[in-house]
Short mmCIF file of C-alpha atoms in Angstrom, two decimals:
data_model
loop_
_atom_site.label_atom_id
_atom_site.label_comp_id
_atom_site.label_asym_id
_atom_site.label_seq_id
_atom_site.Cartn_x
_atom_site.Cartn_y
_atom_site.Cartn_z
CA MET A 1 82.86 57.25 105.11
CA ALA A 2 86.49 55.76 105.14
CA ASN A 3 85.15 54.00 108.21
CA PHE A 4 81.92 53.46 106.56
CA LYS A 5 83.64 51.66 103.69
CA GLU A 6 85.31 49.41 105.93
CA TRP A 7 82.52 48.14 107.85
CA PRO A 8 82.12 44.12 107.08
CA SER A 9 80.25 43.17 104.64
CA PHE A 10 77.60 40.38 105.94
CA LEU A 11 76.76 43.54 109.11
CA MET A 12 76.07 45.47 105.73
CA VAL A 13 73.46 42.97 104.67
CA PHE A 14 71.82 42.52 108.11
CA LEU A 15 71.86 46.34 108.88
CA PHE A 16 70.02 46.64 104.98
CA ALA A 17 67.36 44.16 105.51
CA HIS A 18 66.16 45.34 109.28
CA PHE A 19 66.23 48.66 107.81
CA ALA A 20 64.46 47.41 104.80
CA GLN A 21 61.56 45.64 106.84
CA TYR A 22 60.74 48.68 109.25
CA CYS A 23 60.29 51.04 105.95
CA CYS A 24 57.65 48.80 104.58
CA ASN A 25 55.70 47.43 107.50
CA ARG A 26 55.92 50.12 110.49
CA ILE A 27 53.39 49.89 113.02
CA ASP A 28 53.12 53.13 115.04
CA ASP A 29 52.15 53.32 118.44
CA ASP A 30 48.14 54.82 117.81
CA GLY A 31 48.06 51.91 115.75
CA CYS A 32 48.25 52.84 112.47
CA ASP A 33 48.89 50.61 109.67
CA TYR A 34 51.99 52.60 107.69
CA SER A 35 52.67 49.84 105.24
CA GLY A 36 52.42 50.27 101.30
CA ASN A 37 52.52 53.61 100.32
CA SER A 38 53.46 56.26 102.40
CA LYS A 39 51.51 58.65 100.82
CA HIS A 40 48.18 57.02 102.27
CA ARG A 41 47.19 58.75 105.50
CA CYS A 42 47.30 56.52 108.68
CA VAL A 43 44.05 54.49 109.16
CA PRO A 44 43.58 53.25 112.98
CA LYS A 45 42.42 49.40 113.48
CA VAL A 46 39.08 49.06 115.00
CA ASN A 47 38.25 46.80 117.94
CA TYR A 48 34.26 46.46 116.72
CA ARG A 49 34.07 44.55 119.82
CA HIS A 50 34.68 47.52 122.25
CA LYS A 51 32.65 49.07 119.80
CA GLU A 52 29.57 46.94 120.75
CA LYS A 53 29.59 48.33 123.95
CA GLU A 54 29.45 51.94 123.26
CA VAL A 55 26.63 51.04 120.95
CA LEU A 56 24.92 49.20 123.61
CA ASP A 57 25.26 51.85 125.99
CA GLN A 58 24.04 54.33 123.38
CA ILE A 59 21.29 52.64 122.73
CA LEU A 60 20.09 51.04 125.85
CA GLY A 61 21.39 53.76 128.12
CA PRO A 62 18.66 55.29 131.20
CA GLY A 63 18.26 58.35 129.54
CA SER A 64 17.64 57.57 125.93
CA TYR A 65 15.71 53.76 126.13
CA ASP A 66 12.82 52.58 128.29
CA ALA A 67 11.66 48.39 127.92
CA ARG A 68 8.24 50.16 129.66
CA ILE A 69 6.97 51.71 126.25
CA ARG A 70 6.02 49.00 123.64
CA PRO A 71 7.47 50.35 119.90
CA SER A 72 5.38 51.83 117.39
CA GLY A 73 3.68 50.56 114.91
CA VAL A 74 4.63 50.45 111.27
CA ASN A 75 6.64 52.98 109.87
CA GLY A 76 6.33 54.74 112.99
CA THR A 77 2.72 55.49 113.42
CA ASP A 78 0.47 55.26 116.34
CA GLY A 79 -0.88 51.50 115.48
CA PRO A 80 0.18 48.01 116.91
CA THR A 81 3.28 46.32 117.38
CA ILE A 82 3.54 44.46 114.77
CA VAL A 83 5.47 40.95 116.05
CA HIS A 84 6.20 38.25 113.63
CA ILE A 85 6.53 33.95 115.09
CA ASN A 86 7.97 31.07 114.30
CA LEU A 87 8.41 27.51 115.70
CA PHE A 88 11.34 24.81 115.31
CA VAL A 89 10.07 21.72 116.89
CA ARG A 90 12.69 19.76 118.34
CA SER A 91 11.19 16.37 119.62
CA ILE A 92 7.89 15.30 120.60
CA MET A 93 8.85 13.43 123.48
CA THR A 94 5.36 11.49 124.66
CA ILE A 95 1.67 11.74 124.03
CA SER A 96 -0.40 10.85 126.61
CA ASP A 97 -4.00 9.46 125.91
CA ASN A 98 -4.68 7.57 129.53
CA LYS A 99 -4.15 10.50 131.59
CA MET A 100 -7.83 12.55 132.29
CA ALA A 101 -7.41 15.06 134.11
CA THR A 102 -9.61 15.98 137.13
CA LEU A 103 -11.29 19.01 135.95
CA PRO A 104 -12.87 20.39 132.73
CA ALA A 105 -10.64 23.78 133.79
CA LEU A 106 -7.83 21.98 132.32
CA CYS A 107 -9.04 21.83 128.59
CA LEU A 108 -11.12 25.45 129.14
CA SER A 109 -7.98 26.65 127.14
CA THR A 110 -8.39 24.73 124.45
CA CYS A 111 -12.04 25.90 123.73
CA TRP A 112 -12.89 29.13 124.88
CA TYR A 113 -11.47 31.61 122.18
CA GLY A 114 -13.58 32.51 119.09
CA PRO A 115 -15.82 35.80 118.13
CA SER A 116 -17.86 34.84 121.74
CA ALA A 117 -15.33 32.81 124.89
CA GLU A 118 -18.97 32.69 126.43
CA LEU A 119 -20.41 30.73 124.38
CA MET A 120 -17.47 28.66 123.56
CA ILE A 121 -17.20 27.30 127.26
CA THR A 122 -20.69 26.23 127.37
CA LYS A 123 -19.94 24.33 124.17
CA CYS A 124 -16.46 22.98 125.58
CA LEU A 125 -18.47 21.85 129.52
CA ASP A 126 -21.25 20.57 127.32
CA LYS A 127 -19.06 18.10 125.34
CA TRP A 128 -17.06 17.47 128.69
CA SER A 129 -20.43 16.64 130.54
CA SER A 130 -21.62 14.30 127.75
CA GLY A 131 -18.01 12.20 127.84
CA GLN A 132 -17.57 12.98 124.42
CA THR A 133 -13.74 13.86 125.10
CA PHE A 134 -11.55 13.91 127.80
CA CYS A 135 -7.75 15.82 128.43
CA GLY A 136 -5.19 14.49 127.13
CA GLU A 137 -1.78 15.65 126.88
CA TYR A 138 1.95 15.45 125.15
CA SER A 139 5.09 17.11 125.93
CA VAL A 140 7.05 19.30 122.98
CA GLN A 141 10.43 20.83 122.75
CA LEU A 142 11.13 23.57 120.25
CA THR A 143 12.36 26.30 119.54
CA PHE A 144 10.54 29.50 119.82
CA ARG A 145 11.29 33.03 118.13
CA GLU A 146 9.55 36.55 117.96
CA GLN A 147 10.64 39.05 116.16
CA TRP A 148 9.64 42.84 115.61
CA MET A 149 10.64 46.84 114.86
CA ASP A 150 11.65 48.68 117.58
CA GLU A 151 13.20 52.03 115.68
CA ARG A 152 14.76 53.37 118.86
CA LEU A 153 17.22 50.59 118.90
CA LYS A 154 18.52 51.29 115.41
CA PHE A 155 22.68 52.50 115.28
CA ASN A 156 25.16 52.33 113.10
CA ASP A 157 26.54 49.56 111.50
CA TYR A 158 29.84 51.08 110.77
CA ASN A 159 29.64 50.14 107.16
CA GLY A 160 28.72 46.53 108.12
CA LYS A 161 30.96 45.90 110.06
CA MET A 162 28.97 45.55 112.70
CA LYS A 163 25.71 42.66 111.23
CA TYR A 164 24.15 42.36 114.89
CA LEU A 165 24.73 42.39 118.53
CA THR A 166 23.41 40.16 120.81
CA LEU A 167 22.06 40.45 124.29
CA THR A 168 21.46 37.50 126.69
CA GLU A 169 19.26 39.81 129.08
CA ALA A 170 15.70 40.23 128.02
CA SER A 171 14.86 42.30 130.58
CA ARG A 172 16.77 45.28 128.93
CA VAL A 173 14.58 45.91 126.47
CA TRP A 174 10.39 45.54 125.33
CA MET A 175 9.30 41.81 125.14
CA PRO A 176 5.72 41.20 123.66
CA ASP A 177 3.77 39.53 126.25
CA LEU A 178 3.11 36.05 124.82
CA PHE A 179 2.52 33.25 126.92
CA PHE A 180 0.84 29.58 125.89
CA SER A 181 -2.38 29.51 127.28
CA ASN A 182 -2.97 25.42 127.23
CA GLU A 183 0.31 24.89 128.88
CA LYS A 184 0.13 22.29 132.19
CA GLU A 185 4.16 22.75 132.49
CA GLY A 186 6.95 24.41 131.02
CA HIS A 187 10.26 25.35 131.53
CA PHE A 188 13.46 26.41 129.86
CA HIS A 189 16.47 25.08 129.10
CA ASN A 190 20.01 26.82 131.53
CA ILE A 191 22.21 24.07 130.86
CA ILE A 192 25.23 24.79 130.15
CA MET A 193 23.57 28.32 129.98
CA PRO A 194 20.60 29.96 129.86
CA ASN A 195 19.68 29.12 125.82
CA VAL A 196 17.99 32.62 124.85
CA TYR A 197 19.46 34.94 123.32
CA ILE A 198 18.14 38.55 121.27
CA ARG A 199 19.64 40.46 118.32
CA ILE A 200 19.42 43.88 117.85
CA PHE A 201 20.01 44.57 113.98
CA PRO A 202 21.20 47.92 112.81
CA ASN A 203 17.80 49.20 111.41
CA GLY A 204 16.34 48.28 114.24
CA LEU A 205 14.79 44.83 113.63
CA VAL A 206 15.09 42.95 116.83
CA LEU A 207 15.13 38.85 116.79
CA TYR A 208 14.14 36.68 120.52
CA SER A 209 14.71 32.93 120.31
CA ILE A 210 14.72 30.66 122.93
CA ARG A 211 14.66 27.22 123.73
CA ILE A 212 11.73 25.39 125.85
CA SER A 213 10.26 22.40 126.93
CA LEU A 214 5.88 22.42 127.69
CA THR A 215 3.01 19.73 128.60
CA LEU A 216 0.19 21.31 126.74
CA SER A 217 -3.74 19.71 126.78
CA CYS A 218 -4.80 17.89 124.37
CA PRO A 219 -8.98 17.39 124.01
CA MET A 220 -9.16 14.28 122.27
CA ASN A 221 -12.12 11.76 121.27
CA LEU A 222 -11.54 7.65 121.79
CA LYS A 223 -14.66 6.76 119.76
CA LEU A 224 -12.26 5.01 116.72
CA TYR A 225 -9.03 3.92 118.96
CA PRO A 226 -7.28 2.34 118.42
CA LEU A 227 -8.08 3.55 114.28
CA ASP A 228 -8.14 7.11 115.04
CA ARG A 229 -6.27 10.58 114.58
CA GLN A 230 -6.18 13.42 117.48
CA THR A 231 -5.64 16.83 116.30
CA CYS A 232 -2.98 18.82 119.07
CA SER A 233 -2.79 22.20 119.12
CA LEU A 234 -0.57 24.74 120.77
CA ARG A 235 -2.19 28.34 120.80
CA MET A 236 0.23 31.38 122.11
CA VAL A 237 -1.65 34.21 123.05
CA SER A 238 -0.83 37.77 124.35
CA TYR A 239 -1.73 38.58 128.23
CA GLY A 240 -2.27 42.29 128.29
CA TRP A 241 -1.88 43.91 125.13
CA THR A 242 -5.34 44.15 123.22
CA THR A 243 -5.66 44.17 119.32
CA ASP A 244 -4.63 48.20 119.56
CA ASP A 245 -1.99 47.92 120.86
CA LEU A 246 -0.19 44.26 119.84
CA VAL A 247 -0.75 41.96 116.83
CA PHE A 248 1.08 38.69 116.16
CA LEU A 249 1.58 37.33 113.13
CA TRP A 250 2.80 34.57 111.64
CA LYS A 251 5.90 34.71 109.65
CA GLU A 252 5.79 34.86 105.80
CA GLY A 253 7.76 31.54 104.06
CA ASP A 254 7.67 28.70 107.19
CA PRO A 255 6.64 29.80 110.00
CA VAL A 256 6.56 25.78 111.80
CA GLN A 257 9.56 23.80 110.97
CA VAL A 258 9.82 20.31 112.43
CA VAL A 259 13.29 18.32 112.49
CA LYS A 260 13.85 15.86 109.89
CA ASN A 261 13.88 13.11 112.67
CA LEU A 262 11.05 13.12 114.37
CA HIS A 263 10.29 9.49 116.06
CA LEU A 264 7.17 9.01 117.98
CA PRO A 265 7.02 5.90 119.35
CA ARG A 266 2.97 4.82 119.09
CA PHE A 267 1.66 7.47 115.98
CA THR A 268 2.83 10.00 113.52
CA LEU A 269 2.91 13.59 112.50
CA GLU A 270 0.87 13.99 109.22
CA LYS A 271 0.64 17.07 108.76
CA PHE A 272 0.56 20.29 111.09
CA LEU A 273 -1.87 23.37 109.81
CA THR A 274 -0.73 27.39 111.13
CA ASP A 275 -4.30 29.58 111.93
CA TYR A 276 -5.38 32.55 114.08
CA CYS A 277 -7.50 32.32 117.32
CA ASN A 278 -8.23 36.05 117.94
CA SER A 279 -10.42 36.31 121.28
CA LYS A 280 -12.80 38.74 122.25
CA THR A 281 -13.87 39.79 126.00
CA ASN A 282 -14.94 41.60 128.34
CA THR A 283 -11.25 43.33 128.21
CA GLY A 284 -11.00 43.45 124.97
CA GLU A 285 -9.77 41.17 121.82
CA TYR A 286 -6.41 39.89 122.52
CA SER A 287 -3.98 38.50 119.24
CA CYS A 288 -3.94 34.73 119.04
CA LEU A 289 -1.86 31.93 116.81
CA LYS A 290 -2.26 28.44 116.75
CA VAL A 291 -0.18 25.42 115.28
CA ASP A 292 -2.50 22.46 114.31
CA LEU A 293 -0.48 18.91 114.70
CA LEU A 294 -2.37 16.06 113.19
CA PHE A 295 -1.09 12.19 115.05
CA LYS A 296 -1.75 9.08 113.35
CA ARG A 297 -1.80 6.46 115.95
CA GLU A 298 0.41 3.38 114.52
CA PHE A 299 -1.94 0.81 114.62
CA SER A 300 1.05 -2.09 113.74
CA TYR A 301 1.83 -1.95 118.02
CA TYR A 302 -2.16 -2.92 118.14
CA LEU A 303 -2.34 -5.16 115.93
CA ILE A 304 0.25 -7.67 117.12
CA GLN A 305 -1.17 -6.81 121.20
CA ILE A 306 -4.67 -6.77 120.45
CA TYR A 307 -6.02 -7.97 117.45
CA ILE A 308 -3.43 -11.80 116.70
CA PRO A 309 -4.39 -12.81 120.46
CA CYS A 310 -7.92 -12.18 120.35
CA CYS A 311 -8.26 -13.66 116.77
CA MET A 312 -6.36 -16.79 118.78
CA LEU A 313 -8.08 -17.08 121.27
CA VAL A 314 -11.62 -17.48 119.47
CA ILE A 315 -9.93 -20.16 116.74
CA VAL A 316 -8.63 -21.94 120.04
CA SER A 317 -12.76 -22.05 121.63
CA TRP A 318 -13.79 -23.70 118.04
CA VAL A 319 -11.21 -26.24 119.09
CA SER A 320 -14.11 -28.00 121.08
CA PHE A 321 -16.79 -28.21 117.76
CA TRP A 322 -13.42 -31.08 117.08
CA LEU A 323 -13.53 -32.64 120.10
CA ASP A 324 -16.28 -35.88 121.02
CA GLN A 325 -19.85 -34.53 122.85
CA SER A 326 -18.70 -37.22 125.57
CA ALA A 327 -15.30 -35.45 126.77
CA VAL A 328 -17.61 -33.22 129.27
CA PRO A 329 -13.72 -32.15 130.91
CA ALA A 330 -11.86 -31.43 128.00
CA ARG A 331 -14.79 -28.93 126.91
CA VAL A 332 -15.84 -27.85 129.95
CA SER A 333 -11.80 -26.82 130.98
CA LEU A 334 -11.13 -25.32 127.06
CA GLY A 335 -14.43 -23.38 127.15
CA VAL A 336 -13.69 -21.49 130.18
CA THR A 337 -10.11 -20.74 130.24
CA THR A 338 -10.84 -19.49 126.57
CA LEU A 339 -13.50 -17.06 128.08
CA LEU A 340 -11.72 -16.12 131.28
CA THR A 341 -8.46 -15.04 128.92
CA MET A 342 -10.46 -12.77 126.63
CA ALA A 343 -12.38 -11.42 129.46
CA THR A 344 -8.86 -10.96 130.85
CA GLN A 345 -7.50 -9.16 127.86
CA THR A 346 -10.35 -7.22 127.40
CA SER A 347 -10.37 -5.86 131.08
CA GLY A 348 -6.63 -5.11 130.60
CA ILE A 349 -7.06 -2.75 127.31
CA ASN A 350 -9.83 -0.73 129.13
CA ALA A 351 -7.48 0.17 132.50
CA SER A 352 -5.24 1.35 129.66
CA LEU A 353 -7.52 3.98 128.78
CA PRO A 354 -9.38 6.62 130.21
CA PRO A 355 -13.60 5.60 131.41
CA VAL A 356 -14.96 7.66 128.59
CA SER A 357 -19.01 7.09 128.64
CA TYR A 358 -19.53 6.06 124.60
CA THR A 359 -18.45 3.03 122.94
CA LYS A 360 -14.71 2.72 121.40
CA ALA A 361 -13.97 1.06 117.97
CA ILE A 362 -11.92 -1.51 120.63
CA ASP A 363 -14.84 -2.25 122.93
CA VAL A 364 -16.91 -3.27 119.41
CA TRP A 365 -13.99 -5.47 118.66
CA THR A 366 -13.21 -7.22 122.10
CA GLY A 367 -17.08 -7.52 122.35
CA VAL A 368 -17.48 -9.41 118.84
CA CYS A 369 -14.77 -11.94 120.14
CA LEU A 370 -16.07 -12.41 123.33
CA THR A 371 -19.24 -13.35 122.16
CA PHE A 372 -18.02 -15.71 119.38
CA VAL A 373 -16.10 -18.07 122.76
CA PHE A 374 -18.49 -17.66 125.68
CA GLY A 375 -21.13 -19.10 122.19
CA ALA A 376 -18.62 -21.71 122.05
CA LEU A 377 -19.28 -22.48 125.59
CA LEU A 378 -22.96 -22.31 125.24
CA GLU A 379 -22.67 -24.82 122.47
CA PHE A 380 -21.51 -27.24 124.30
CA ALA A 381 -23.79 -26.69 127.14
CA LEU A 382 -26.19 -26.93 124.98
CA VAL A 383 -25.29 -30.36 123.36
CA ASN A 384 -24.18 -31.30 126.59
CA TYR A 385 -28.04 -30.97 127.04
CA ALA A 386 -29.45 -32.15 123.95
CA SER A 387 -27.21 -35.53 124.56
CA ARG A 388 -28.65 -36.32 127.99
CA SER A 389 -32.08 -35.51 127.31
CA ASP A 390 -31.60 -38.12 124.18
CA THR A 391 -30.30 -40.67 126.75
CA HIS A 392 -33.37 -40.14 128.94
CA ARG A 393 -35.65 -40.94 125.86
CA ASP A 394 -33.67 -44.15 124.19
CA ASP A 395 -33.29 -45.20 128.08
CA MET A 396 -37.44 -44.41 128.01
CA SER A 397 -38.18 -45.53 124.78
CA LYS A 398 -35.48 -48.79 125.76
CA LYS A 399 -38.12 -49.35 128.60
CA CYS A 400 -40.93 -49.35 126.35
CA ASP A 401 -39.65 -51.51 123.77
CA LEU A 402 -39.62 -54.56 126.66
CA GLU A 403 -42.70 -53.54 127.70
CA ARG A 404 -43.52 -54.14 124.34
CA THR A 405 -42.26 -57.56 123.78
CA ALA A 406 -42.94 -59.53 126.62
CA SER A 407 -46.86 -59.23 124.72
CA MET A 408 -45.80 -59.48 121.56
CA ASP A 409 -43.94 -61.98 119.67
CA VAL A 410 -40.45 -61.95 118.89
CA GLY A 411 -41.78 -62.11 114.95
CA ASP A 412 -43.35 -58.60 114.72
CA TYR A 413 -40.25 -57.62 116.64
CA GLU A 414 -38.10 -56.79 113.97
CA ASP A 415 -35.45 -53.55 112.88
CA GLY A 416 -37.72 -50.56 114.44
CA PRO A 417 -35.89 -49.80 117.45
CA ASN A 418 -32.30 -49.89 116.42
CA SER A 419 -33.18 -47.34 113.96
CA PHE A 420 -35.14 -45.06 116.03
CA ASN A 421 -32.05 -45.70 118.67
CA MET A 422 -29.41 -44.15 116.04
CA VAL A 423 -31.33 -41.11 114.71
CA ARG A 424 -31.84 -40.57 118.43
CA SER A 425 -27.86 -40.79 118.66
CA ASN A 426 -26.99 -38.87 116.04
CA SER A 427 -28.97 -35.41 116.88
CA THR A 428 -26.28 -33.80 118.77
CA VAL A 429 -23.99 -35.03 116.35
CA SER A 430 -25.45 -33.43 114.34
CA ILE A 431 -26.09 -30.03 115.94
CA ASP A 432 -22.29 -29.99 116.71
CA ARG A 433 -21.97 -29.74 113.11
CA ALA A 434 -23.84 -27.39 112.20
CA ARG A 435 -22.66 -24.99 115.24
CA ARG A 436 -19.33 -25.77 113.79
CA THR A 437 -20.78 -24.40 110.31
CA ARG A 438 -22.26 -21.60 111.25
CA PHE A 439 -19.75 -20.05 113.23
CA VAL A 440 -16.96 -20.35 111.18
CA ARG A 441 -18.98 -18.53 108.70
CA SER A 442 -19.94 -16.27 110.85
CA ALA A 443 -17.12 -15.71 112.24
CA SER A 444 -14.96 -15.02 108.35
CA PHE A 445 -17.76 -12.92 107.62
CA THR A 446 -17.33 -10.61 110.33
CA PHE A 447 -13.52 -10.57 109.74
CA GLN A 448 -14.41 -9.59 106.24
CA LEU A 449 -16.79 -6.55 107.32
CA PHE A 450 -13.67 -5.54 109.21
CA HIS A 451 -11.35 -5.74 106.87
CA SER A 452 -13.77 -3.26 104.32
CA TYR A 453 -14.04 -1.01 106.94
CA ILE A 454 -9.95 -0.24 107.54
CA VAL A 455 -10.07 -0.54 103.62
CA ILE A 456 -12.63 2.08 103.56
CA ARG A 457 -11.85 4.25 106.61
CA PHE A 458 -8.27 4.35 106.26
#
């Protein structure tokens, strides 16, 4: 003890500090934390990532789970498995109205779902044969989610420490056999890793989420083109499980969500509607969900590219009414040029659209404009014919006057022939003026009707 008192003071301070730290926060080799009150029991630290592996091996082991067997119904009954579905539309890339399907079978999937499949197929084929509709397409990228309850996948959450388990292999659990009935093309996203996951919650709830891109068929009616609205559907159907085994339901709340900054070049998404479309076939009744997307075509593009140029061509064709009737080359070249330009404009419009058997709104517009331009050229032909007829009559009258003057006294021939010739020469001018007034009034009336139609219709 005497030697202890003689130790240097700094060494005593050093030993005392390290001894206090060791006593206050001592971690044993077995992972126990002895900090604080020494009366507390040793609480080992748990690595829950390691526990996740144990839980997955336990609930998905070969002897405990079979992915071939569907989950039970509500409250463990033998009823159908209920699958709730919701969608998040990330983008709509294109809406094509100039690609007609070569076979009506490509559009049958959008028509046949109903109480009687045979009747619906007949109606669809009748529509196709009558030319009332054709099959366009649109491309969409979305996040697709499914939720269902599988009580076989319940597990201990360790007092809330383990909120859910995450899987990336969908084949390890039972999956609904859903497919998109009006799909033409589709693919999953695998950059950088596959964009898919499965979450298993402690109560047995399973959430499946995947990002996919689809090209879907969309029957369109172009009678009001380009003032039309189109309804494109997205249909999801069970392939093999009937409604006795599997039922699809829309998720409560917002089953369909659309990204806020959705931008479409030629259309506007006005609204969307969710509905059910269960189908009955000779093999049973199958659950079906659909969402209808209502698109309105943007008119500004067509106003600039079609309507304003057509109006300008019609107005240019009216310039010939103010040209002199004797300026034949100018009036002919102006009329023929505007007529050919209008015909080229019409053919270009029809080339960008599929051939349909009915008359479209744009056909009426271009037809009226083409009629005005052709009428202006026809008016010049009538004026030229009337002018030549007047000239011929004038020549004949002059010849007759000369013959009469030879047999008459000079005093008997006054101002009669000159007045007659003036009336004849003014007849073609009056025709020009009359046509000028009638064309302008007719065009004004037509534009007023068209404007009233737009206001009333839209």
